[in-house]
Coordinates of C-alpha atoms and ligand atoms in Angstrom, one line a residue:
M1 CA -9.9 11.0 3.4
S2 CA -7.1 8.6 3.7
S3 CA -5.1 9.5 2.1
V4 CA -1.7 11.6 3.0
A5 CA -1.4 15.4 2.7
L6 CA -1.0 17.3 -0.2
K7 CA 0.0 20.6 -1.5
V8 CA -3.9 21.6 -3.9
L9 CA -4.0 24.9 -6.6
L10 CA -7.8 24.6 -6.3
V11 CA -9.7 27.0 -9.5
V12 CA -13.6 27.9 -9.2
E13 CA -15.5 29.4 -12.0
D14 CA -17.7 32.3 -10.2
G15 CA -20.1 30.2 -8.9
V16 CA -18.8 26.9 -7.7
D17 CA -18.6 26.9 -4.6
P18 CA -15.4 25.8 -2.9
A19 CA -15.4 25.0 0.3
P20 CA -16.8 21.3 0.1
I21 CA -13.8 20.6 -2.1
E22 CA -11.6 21.7 0.1
E23 CA -13.1 19.9 3.1
A24 CA -12.7 16.7 1.3
L25 CA -9.3 17.1 1.1
P26 CA -7.2 15.1 3.0
A27 CA -6.1 16.6 6.7
G28 CA -3.4 19.4 6.4
S29 CA -3.6 19.9 2.6
R30 CA -2.5 23.4 2.0
V31 CA -4.8 24.5 -0.5
T32 CA -3.7 27.8 -3.0
K33 CA -7.3 29.0 -3.5
S34 CA -7.9 31.3 -7.6
T35 CA -11.0 32.4 -9.2
L36 CA -12.0 31.8 -12.6
H37 CA -13.9 35.0 -14.0
G38 CA -14.2 33.9 -17.6
G39 CA -12.1 36.8 -20.6
G40 CA -9.4 33.7 -20.8
H41 CA -5.5 33.6 -19.9
A42 CA -6.4 32.2 -16.4
W43 CA -2.6 30.6 -16.8
T44 CA -0.8 33.8 -16.0
G45 CA -2.0 34.8 -12.6
L46 CA -1.7 30.8 -11.6
R47 CA 1.5 29.8 -13.1
A48 CA 3.5 30.3 -9.7
A49 CA 0.6 28.7 -7.6
A50 CA 1.0 26.0 -9.6
A51 CA 4.8 25.9 -9.7
E52 CA 4.2 25.1 -5.9
A53 CA 1.5 22.5 -6.8
E54 CA 0.9 18.4 -6.7
L55 CA -2.0 19.1 -7.8
L56 CA -4.7 21.4 -9.6
L57 CA -8.6 21.0 -8.7
L58 CA -10.9 22.5 -11.7
G59 CA -14.5 23.6 -9.9
C60 CA -16.6 24.6 -13.0
S61 CA -20.3 24.4 -14.4
R62 CA -19.5 26.6 -17.7
Q63 CA -18.1 23.9 -20.6
D64 CA -15.9 26.9 -21.4
A65 CA -12.8 27.5 -23.3
E66 CA -11.1 29.5 -20.3
A67 CA -11.9 26.0 -18.7
L68 CA -10.2 23.7 -21.1
D69 CA -7.7 25.6 -21.6
L70 CA -6.9 25.6 -18.4
I71 CA -6.4 21.9 -18.3
E72 CA -4.9 21.7 -21.2
T73 CA -1.9 23.8 -19.9
A74 CA -1.8 22.6 -16.5
S75 CA -1.2 19.0 -17.6
R76 CA 0.7 18.9 -20.9
H77 CA 3.1 22.5 -20.6
T78 CA 4.1 22.1 -16.7
E79 CA 7.3 20.3 -16.2
D80 CA 6.1 17.0 -14.3
G81 CA 2.5 17.5 -15.9
L82 CA 0.6 18.6 -12.8
P83 CA -2.6 16.6 -12.6
V84 CA -6.0 17.9 -13.0
V85 CA -8.8 16.6 -11.7
V86 CA -11.7 18.3 -12.7
L87 CA -14.6 18.9 -10.7
Y88 CA -17.8 19.0 -12.6
Q89 CA -21.0 21.2 -10.7
G90 CA -24.3 19.6 -12.5
S91 CA -24.4 17.4 -15.8
P92 CA -21.0 17.8 -18.0
N93 CA -22.5 15.9 -21.2
G94 CA -20.1 16.7 -23.9
F95 CA -16.9 18.4 -21.6
M96 CA -16.1 15.6 -20.6
Q97 CA -14.7 14.0 -23.8
Q98 CA -13.5 17.4 -24.3
A99 CA -12.4 17.9 -20.6
F100 CA -10.1 14.7 -21.0
A101 CA -8.9 15.2 -24.4
A102 CA -7.4 18.2 -23.0
G103 CA -5.7 16.3 -20.4
A104 CA -7.8 16.0 -17.3
D105 CA -7.0 12.9 -15.2
D106 CA -10.7 12.3 -13.5
L107 CA -13.7 13.9 -13.8
I108 CA -16.3 14.0 -10.5
T109 CA -19.3 15.7 -11.2
L110 CA -21.0 17.5 -8.1
P111 CA -22.8 17.5 -5.9
Q112 CA -21.6 14.9 -4.3
P113 CA -22.5 14.1 -0.3
P114 CA -19.3 14.8 1.8
L115 CA -18.1 11.2 1.9
E116 CA -18.9 10.5 -0.9
L117 CA -16.4 12.9 -2.5
S118 CA -13.7 12.5 0.1
F119 CA -13.5 9.0 -1.7
A120 CA -14.2 9.9 -5.0
L121 CA -10.6 12.4 -4.8
E122 CA -8.9 9.4 -3.1
K123 CA -9.5 7.2 -6.2
A124 CA -8.3 10.3 -8.4
I125 CA -5.8 11.2 -7.0
A126 CA -3.8 7.1 -6.1
R127 CA -4.9 7.1 -10.1
R128 CA -2.9 10.2 -11.2
R129 CA 0.0 9.0 -8.8
G130 CA -0.5 5.4 -10.2
N131 CA 0.1 6.8 -13.6
G132 CA 3.2 8.8 -12.5
Q133 CA 6.0 8.4 -14.3
T134 CA 9.5 9.2 -12.7
R135 CA 8.6 9.0 -9.1
R136 CA 9.5 6.5 -7.4
E137 CA 7.0 4.2 -4.8
G138 CA 8.6 1.7 -2.8
A139 CA 7.4 -2.0 -3.7
L140 CA 4.9 -3.2 -1.0
I141 CA 5.2 -7.1 -0.5
T142 CA 1.9 -8.9 2.0
V143 CA 2.9 -11.4 3.2
V144 CA -0.3 -14.1 3.5
G145 CA -1.7 -17.2 4.5
P146 CA -4.7 -18.5 5.1
K147 CA -3.7 -20.7 8.3
G148 CA -2.5 -19.8 11.7
G149 CA 1.1 -20.9 12.2
T150 CA 2.1 -20.9 8.5
G151 CA 4.9 -18.9 9.1
K152 CA 4.2 -16.1 8.2
T153 CA 5.6 -13.8 11.1
L154 CA 8.8 -15.9 10.6
T155 CA 8.8 -15.2 6.7
A156 CA 8.3 -10.9 7.1
C157 CA 10.6 -10.5 9.9
N158 CA 13.9 -12.3 8.3
L159 CA 12.6 -11.5 4.6
G160 CA 13.2 -7.9 6.6
V161 CA 16.1 -8.5 8.3
A162 CA 17.5 -10.2 5.4
L163 CA 16.8 -7.2 3.1
A164 CA 17.8 -4.2 5.3
A165 CA 21.6 -5.8 3.6
H166 CA 20.3 -4.7 0.2
T167 CA 18.6 -1.0 0.9
S168 CA 18.7 0.9 3.6
A169 CA 15.4 1.0 6.4
P170 CA 13.3 -1.6 5.0
V171 CA 10.1 -1.7 6.8
V172 CA 8.5 -4.3 8.3
V173 CA 4.3 -3.1 9.2
D174 CA 2.7 -6.0 12.1
L175 CA -1.0 -5.8 11.4
D176 CA -1.5 -9.0 12.9
L177 CA -3.7 -5.9 15.0
Q178 CA -4.5 -8.1 18.7
F179 CA -1.8 -10.4 18.7
G180 CA 1.1 -9.7 17.3
D181 CA 4.2 -10.8 17.4
V182 CA 6.7 -9.0 15.5
G183 CA 8.4 -6.9 18.9
L184 CA 8.7 -10.4 20.3
A185 CA 10.5 -12.2 16.7
L186 CA 12.9 -9.5 16.4
G187 CA 13.4 -8.3 20.2
L188 CA 12.4 -5.3 19.9
K189 CA 10.7 -3.1 22.5
P190 CA 7.0 -1.7 21.9
E191 CA 7.5 1.8 22.8
R192 CA 5.4 3.5 19.7
T193 CA 2.9 1.6 18.2
I194 CA 1.0 1.4 15.3
Y195 CA -1.9 2.8 18.4
D196 CA 0.3 5.0 19.1
L197 CA 0.4 6.3 16.0
A198 CA -3.8 6.7 15.0
T199 CA -4.5 7.5 17.8
S200 CA -1.6 10.9 17.8
V201 CA -3.5 14.3 17.2
G202 CA -2.3 15.7 14.1
S203 CA -2.1 15.5 10.3
L204 CA -0.4 11.9 8.7
D205 CA 2.7 12.3 6.9
G206 CA 6.0 10.5 6.0
D207 CA 7.9 12.3 9.2
K208 CA 5.4 12.2 10.9
I209 CA 5.2 8.1 10.8
D210 CA 8.2 7.7 10.7
G211 CA 8.6 9.0 14.1
F212 CA 6.9 5.8 15.6
L213 CA 9.1 3.6 13.4
T214 CA 10.8 0.8 15.7
K215 CA 14.3 0.7 14.9
H216 CA 16.2 -3.0 15.0
D217 CA 20.1 -3.2 14.8
S218 CA 20.0 -4.5 11.3
G219 CA 18.9 -1.7 9.8
L220 CA 15.1 -2.9 9.8
H221 CA 12.5 -0.6 10.8
A222 CA 9.3 -1.5 12.8
L223 CA 5.6 -0.2 13.3
L224 CA 4.5 -3.0 15.9
A225 CA 1.4 -3.6 16.8
P226 CA -0.3 -2.6 19.3
V227 CA 0.6 -3.9 23.4
R228 CA -3.6 -4.4 23.7
P229 CA -5.9 -6.2 21.8
D230 CA -8.7 -3.8 23.1
Q231 CA -6.4 -1.1 20.6
A232 CA -6.9 -2.9 17.5
A233 CA -9.9 -1.4 16.6
A234 CA -8.3 2.9 16.9
V235 CA -6.6 1.0 13.1
T236 CA -9.4 1.8 10.8
T237 CA -8.6 0.6 6.5
Q238 CA -8.2 4.5 6.1
F239 CA -5.7 5.1 7.9
L240 CA -3.7 2.1 6.5
R241 CA -4.1 2.8 3.7
A242 CA -3.3 6.8 4.1
V243 CA 0.0 4.8 6.8
L244 CA 1.1 2.3 4.1
E245 CA 1.4 5.1 0.9
G246 CA 3.7 7.2 3.6
L247 CA 5.6 4.7 3.9
R248 CA 5.9 3.7 0.7
S249 CA 7.1 7.2 -0.5
R250 CA 10.1 6.7 1.6
H251 CA 11.2 3.7 2.0
E252 CA 11.7 1.4 -1.0
F253 CA 10.7 -2.0 0.5
V254 CA 7.6 -2.0 3.2
I255 CA 6.9 -5.2 4.3
V256 CA 3.4 -6.1 6.1
D257 CA 2.7 -9.5 8.5
T258 CA 0.0 -10.8 9.3
P259 CA -2.8 -12.3 11.2
P260 CA -4.6 -15.5 9.4
A261 CA -7.6 -14.4 7.8
F262 CA -8.7 -12.1 4.9
S263 CA -9.9 -9.7 7.5
P264 CA -11.1 -5.7 6.2
E265 CA -7.7 -4.5 7.1
V266 CA -5.6 -7.8 5.6
I267 CA -7.7 -6.4 2.5
A268 CA -6.8 -3.6 2.3
S269 CA -3.6 -3.8 2.0
I270 CA -3.7 -6.8 -0.3
D271 CA -5.4 -4.5 -2.1
A272 CA -2.3 -1.8 -2.2
S273 CA 0.1 -4.5 -2.4
T274 CA 2.0 -4.5 -5.4
H275 CA 3.6 -7.9 -4.6
L276 CA 2.3 -11.0 -2.3
C277 CA 4.8 -13.9 -0.4
V278 CA 1.7 -16.5 0.5
V279 CA 3.5 -18.7 3.3
G280 CA 2.1 -22.7 3.4
M281 CA 3.0 -25.2 5.3
L282 CA 3.5 -29.1 4.0
D283 CA 0.4 -31.3 5.7
A284 CA -2.9 -31.6 3.7
L285 CA -4.9 -28.9 6.2
S286 CA -2.5 -25.9 5.1
L287 CA -2.0 -27.1 1.9
K288 CA -5.7 -27.1 0.6
D289 CA -5.9 -23.8 3.0
T290 CA -2.8 -22.1 0.5
K291 CA -4.5 -23.5 -2.4
I292 CA -7.8 -21.4 -1.3
G293 CA -6.4 -18.6 -1.2
L294 CA -4.4 -18.8 -4.4
E295 CA -7.7 -19.5 -5.7
T296 CA -9.4 -16.3 -3.9
L297 CA -6.1 -14.1 -5.2
S298 CA -6.3 -15.0 -8.7
E299 CA -10.4 -14.0 -8.9
M300 CA -9.3 -10.6 -7.1
G301 CA -6.9 -9.6 -10.3
Y302 CA -3.5 -11.4 -9.0
E303 CA -1.0 -12.3 -11.5
P304 CA 1.2 -15.3 -10.1
A305 CA 3.8 -13.0 -11.0
N306 CA 2.8 -11.3 -8.3
I307 CA 3.4 -14.3 -6.6
T308 CA 6.3 -15.3 -4.4
L309 CA 5.4 -19.0 -2.7
V310 CA 7.4 -19.7 -0.5
L311 CA 7.1 -23.3 1.6
N312 CA 6.9 -23.1 5.1
R313 CA 8.4 -26.9 7.1
A314 CA 9.2 -28.2 3.1
D315 CA 10.8 -31.7 4.1
T316 CA 8.4 -32.8 6.8
S317 CA 7.8 -36.1 6.1
V318 CA 4.1 -36.1 6.2
G319 CA 3.7 -38.6 3.0
I320 CA 3.5 -35.6 0.9
T321 CA 5.7 -35.1 -2.5
Q322 CA 6.6 -32.3 -3.9
S323 CA 4.5 -32.7 -7.5
D324 CA 1.7 -33.8 -4.4
V325 CA 2.7 -30.1 -3.6
E326 CA 2.2 -28.6 -7.7
R327 CA -0.6 -30.5 -8.7
V328 CA -2.3 -29.8 -5.1
L329 CA -1.6 -26.2 -5.8
G330 CA -1.3 -25.3 -9.7
R331 CA 2.6 -24.4 -9.5
K332 CA 6.1 -24.8 -7.5
P333 CA 6.6 -23.1 -4.6
D334 CA 9.1 -20.7 -5.0
V335 CA 10.6 -20.8 -1.8
L336 CA 11.7 -23.9 0.8
V337 CA 11.7 -23.7 4.1
P338 CA 13.3 -26.6 5.5
S339 CA 12.5 -27.1 9.5
D340 CA 14.4 -26.2 12.0
R341 CA 15.1 -26.5 15.3
A342 CA 17.4 -23.4 15.4
I343 CA 13.9 -21.4 14.9
P344 CA 12.3 -21.3 18.1
R345 CA 16.0 -21.4 19.2
A346 CA 16.5 -17.8 17.2
I347 CA 12.7 -16.5 18.5
T348 CA 13.4 -17.2 22.5
E349 CA 16.5 -15.2 21.3
G350 CA 14.1 -12.6 20.0
R351 CA 16.6 -13.5 16.6
A352 CA 15.8 -13.0 13.3
I353 CA 17.4 -16.9 11.5
V354 CA 19.0 -14.6 8.6
A355 CA 21.3 -13.2 11.4
A356 CA 21.3 -15.3 14.1
A357 CA 22.1 -18.5 12.3
P358 CA 22.5 -17.5 8.3
R359 CA 23.8 -21.2 7.4
S360 CA 21.1 -22.9 8.5
G361 CA 18.5 -24.3 6.1
A362 CA 16.1 -22.4 6.8
G363 CA 18.5 -19.1 7.2
R364 CA 20.0 -19.4 3.5
A365 CA 16.5 -19.8 2.2
Y366 CA 15.3 -16.6 3.6
L367 CA 18.9 -15.2 2.2
E368 CA 17.3 -16.5 -1.3
L369 CA 14.2 -15.3 -1.0
A370 CA 15.5 -11.2 0.0
E371 CA 17.6 -12.0 -3.0
H372 CA 15.1 -12.4 -5.3
L373 CA 12.8 -10.1 -4.0
A374 CA 15.5 -7.5 -3.5
K375 CA 16.4 -7.8 -7.7
A376 CA 12.7 -8.9 -8.5
L377 CA 11.2 -5.5 -7.0
A378 CA 14.0 -2.6 -6.8
P379 CA 14.5 -0.2 -7.1
Q380 CA 10.9 1.0 -8.8
T381 CA 8.6 3.8 -10.2
S382 CA 5.6 4.3 -9.2
E383 CA 4.7 2.4 -12.3
R384 CA 6.3 -0.5 -12.0
A385 CA 5.1 -0.4 -8.5
E386 CA 1.3 0.0 -9.5
P387 CA -1.5 -2.2 -7.0
A388 CA -0.7 -5.3 -8.7
A389 CA -4.1 -6.5 -8.1
K390 CA -7.8 -5.1 -9.6
A391 CA -10.9 -6.0 -8.2
R392 CA -10.5 -7.4 -5.3
R393 CA -13.1 -6.0 -2.5
S394 CA -15.8 -6.9 -4.4
V395 CA -15.0 -10.4 -4.5
L396 CA -14.4 -11.1 -1.0
G397 CA -17.1 -8.7 -0.8
I398 CA -16.0 -7.0 2.2
R399 CA -15.8 -3.5 2.6
G400 CA -13.2 -1.2 4.8
R401 CA -15.0 0.6 7.5
Ligands
ATP501 N1 10.4 -23.8 9.4 C1 10.4 -24.1 11.0 N2 11.0 -24.4 11.7 C2 10.9 -24.4 12.6 N3 9.9 -24.0 13.7 C3 9.6 -23.2 12.7 C4 9.7 -23.4 10.8 N4 8.1 -22.1 11.2 C5 7.8 -22.1 11.9 N5 7.7 -22.5 13.0 C6 7.4 -22.2 14.3 O1 6.3 -21.7 14.5 C7 5.9 -21.5 15.2 C8 5.0 -20.1 14.3 O2 5.4 -19.4 13.4 P1 4.4 -18.1 12.8 O3 5.3 -17.1 14.0 O4 5.5 -17.6 12.2 O5 3.6 -18.7 12.6 P2 2.4 -17.1 12.2 O6 1.8 -17.5 10.2 O7 2.6 -15.6 11.5 O8 1.5 -17.4 12.5 P3 -0.1 -16.3 13.3 O9 -1.4 -17.0 12.0 O10 -0.5 -17.4 14.2 O11 0.3 -15.3 12.7 C9 6.9 -20.0 15.2 O12 6.7 -20.3 16.8 C10 8.2 -20.9 15.0 O13 8.9 -21.5 16.1
MG502 MG1 2.4 -14.2 13.1

């Protein structure tokens, strides 16, 4: 299971085996167990444990008032409304409706194969977290562009450095797992990379993830790509989802740089994103690919409002006018980045253009992009920070590993 470790109160009726439920929980979760014996008033004995818990899992098989009472009390009468996921052994029939009416957030039927139970629990937890009204979660911005060399890494790094002036410790994640160059572009040594995190022992939590970030002078933090292409396979989509979730729980802005493909990792990141930054370039081939990319994202359920379109090398004289661009892409680019000789120079020095030449055309464009996103996206509650796409993987037909 990919989620970050949780504090769980697991209550089961007599006859429901808690073992498979426990095994399906995120690694490192702390579980307090209790049994319902019938006879009512279960809540009294559970109040203290519920106050400590982040999630109540109720395993039941009888359609009785005690289970419904517990659901209602836990979900409605605790201070923040403890999320309740019901695991029903057998066919729930009418009980399903009653459980939801009492305040259950989700209902999963038992038995289930371990992996499916794990996945169902993960979804239930993620959904409940998304429904939370007050929990703050950082914005997750995935920088995408279907074509190679359009300026994705440039955009992700400069956005990250520029955002460091608006918020403490934004994070850039290098998801170009085989040939990532965020470290090079920012002059950072890859002492600890995402590969080291993926192959480290023990459970994954926010503290641990932060320990693998490399700090840049600007205040930006970076989770760097593996140093060798063969290490990329250690990063599974499950692991990646947990890392992004962990980072969002502690940082206001998480920016993900991607390779030029809709790989399973990129899909997973898009899937979890609150916002996308699409980077295209002013030439006919790149515009065609950007158009297809935007159409694909639209089919995946992304609203145009959740996509910022960056047109790189926007001043290049290639016989394409701004109105041609708008006609082809069906929208106006939000930010225009000119070609700038200061960029390759800054990259050679391992510096962001917003720091090396903030007054240059490109420097100003990226500062403007950061200001726009800082205003539009922060601070967020989890309600606003819900992943912006709804039906992505099915559209692309790619499944996570
Ligand atoms: N506006 C620009 N002006 C000058 N040079 C630029 C500009 N944009 C990009 N470049 C140059 O193009 C190269 C590719 O940029 P970048 O690495 O950001 O692209 P990318 O989309 O991340 O590529 P990939 O798909 O291979 O990851 C860089 O070396 C950079 O120097
Ligand atoms: Mg790149």
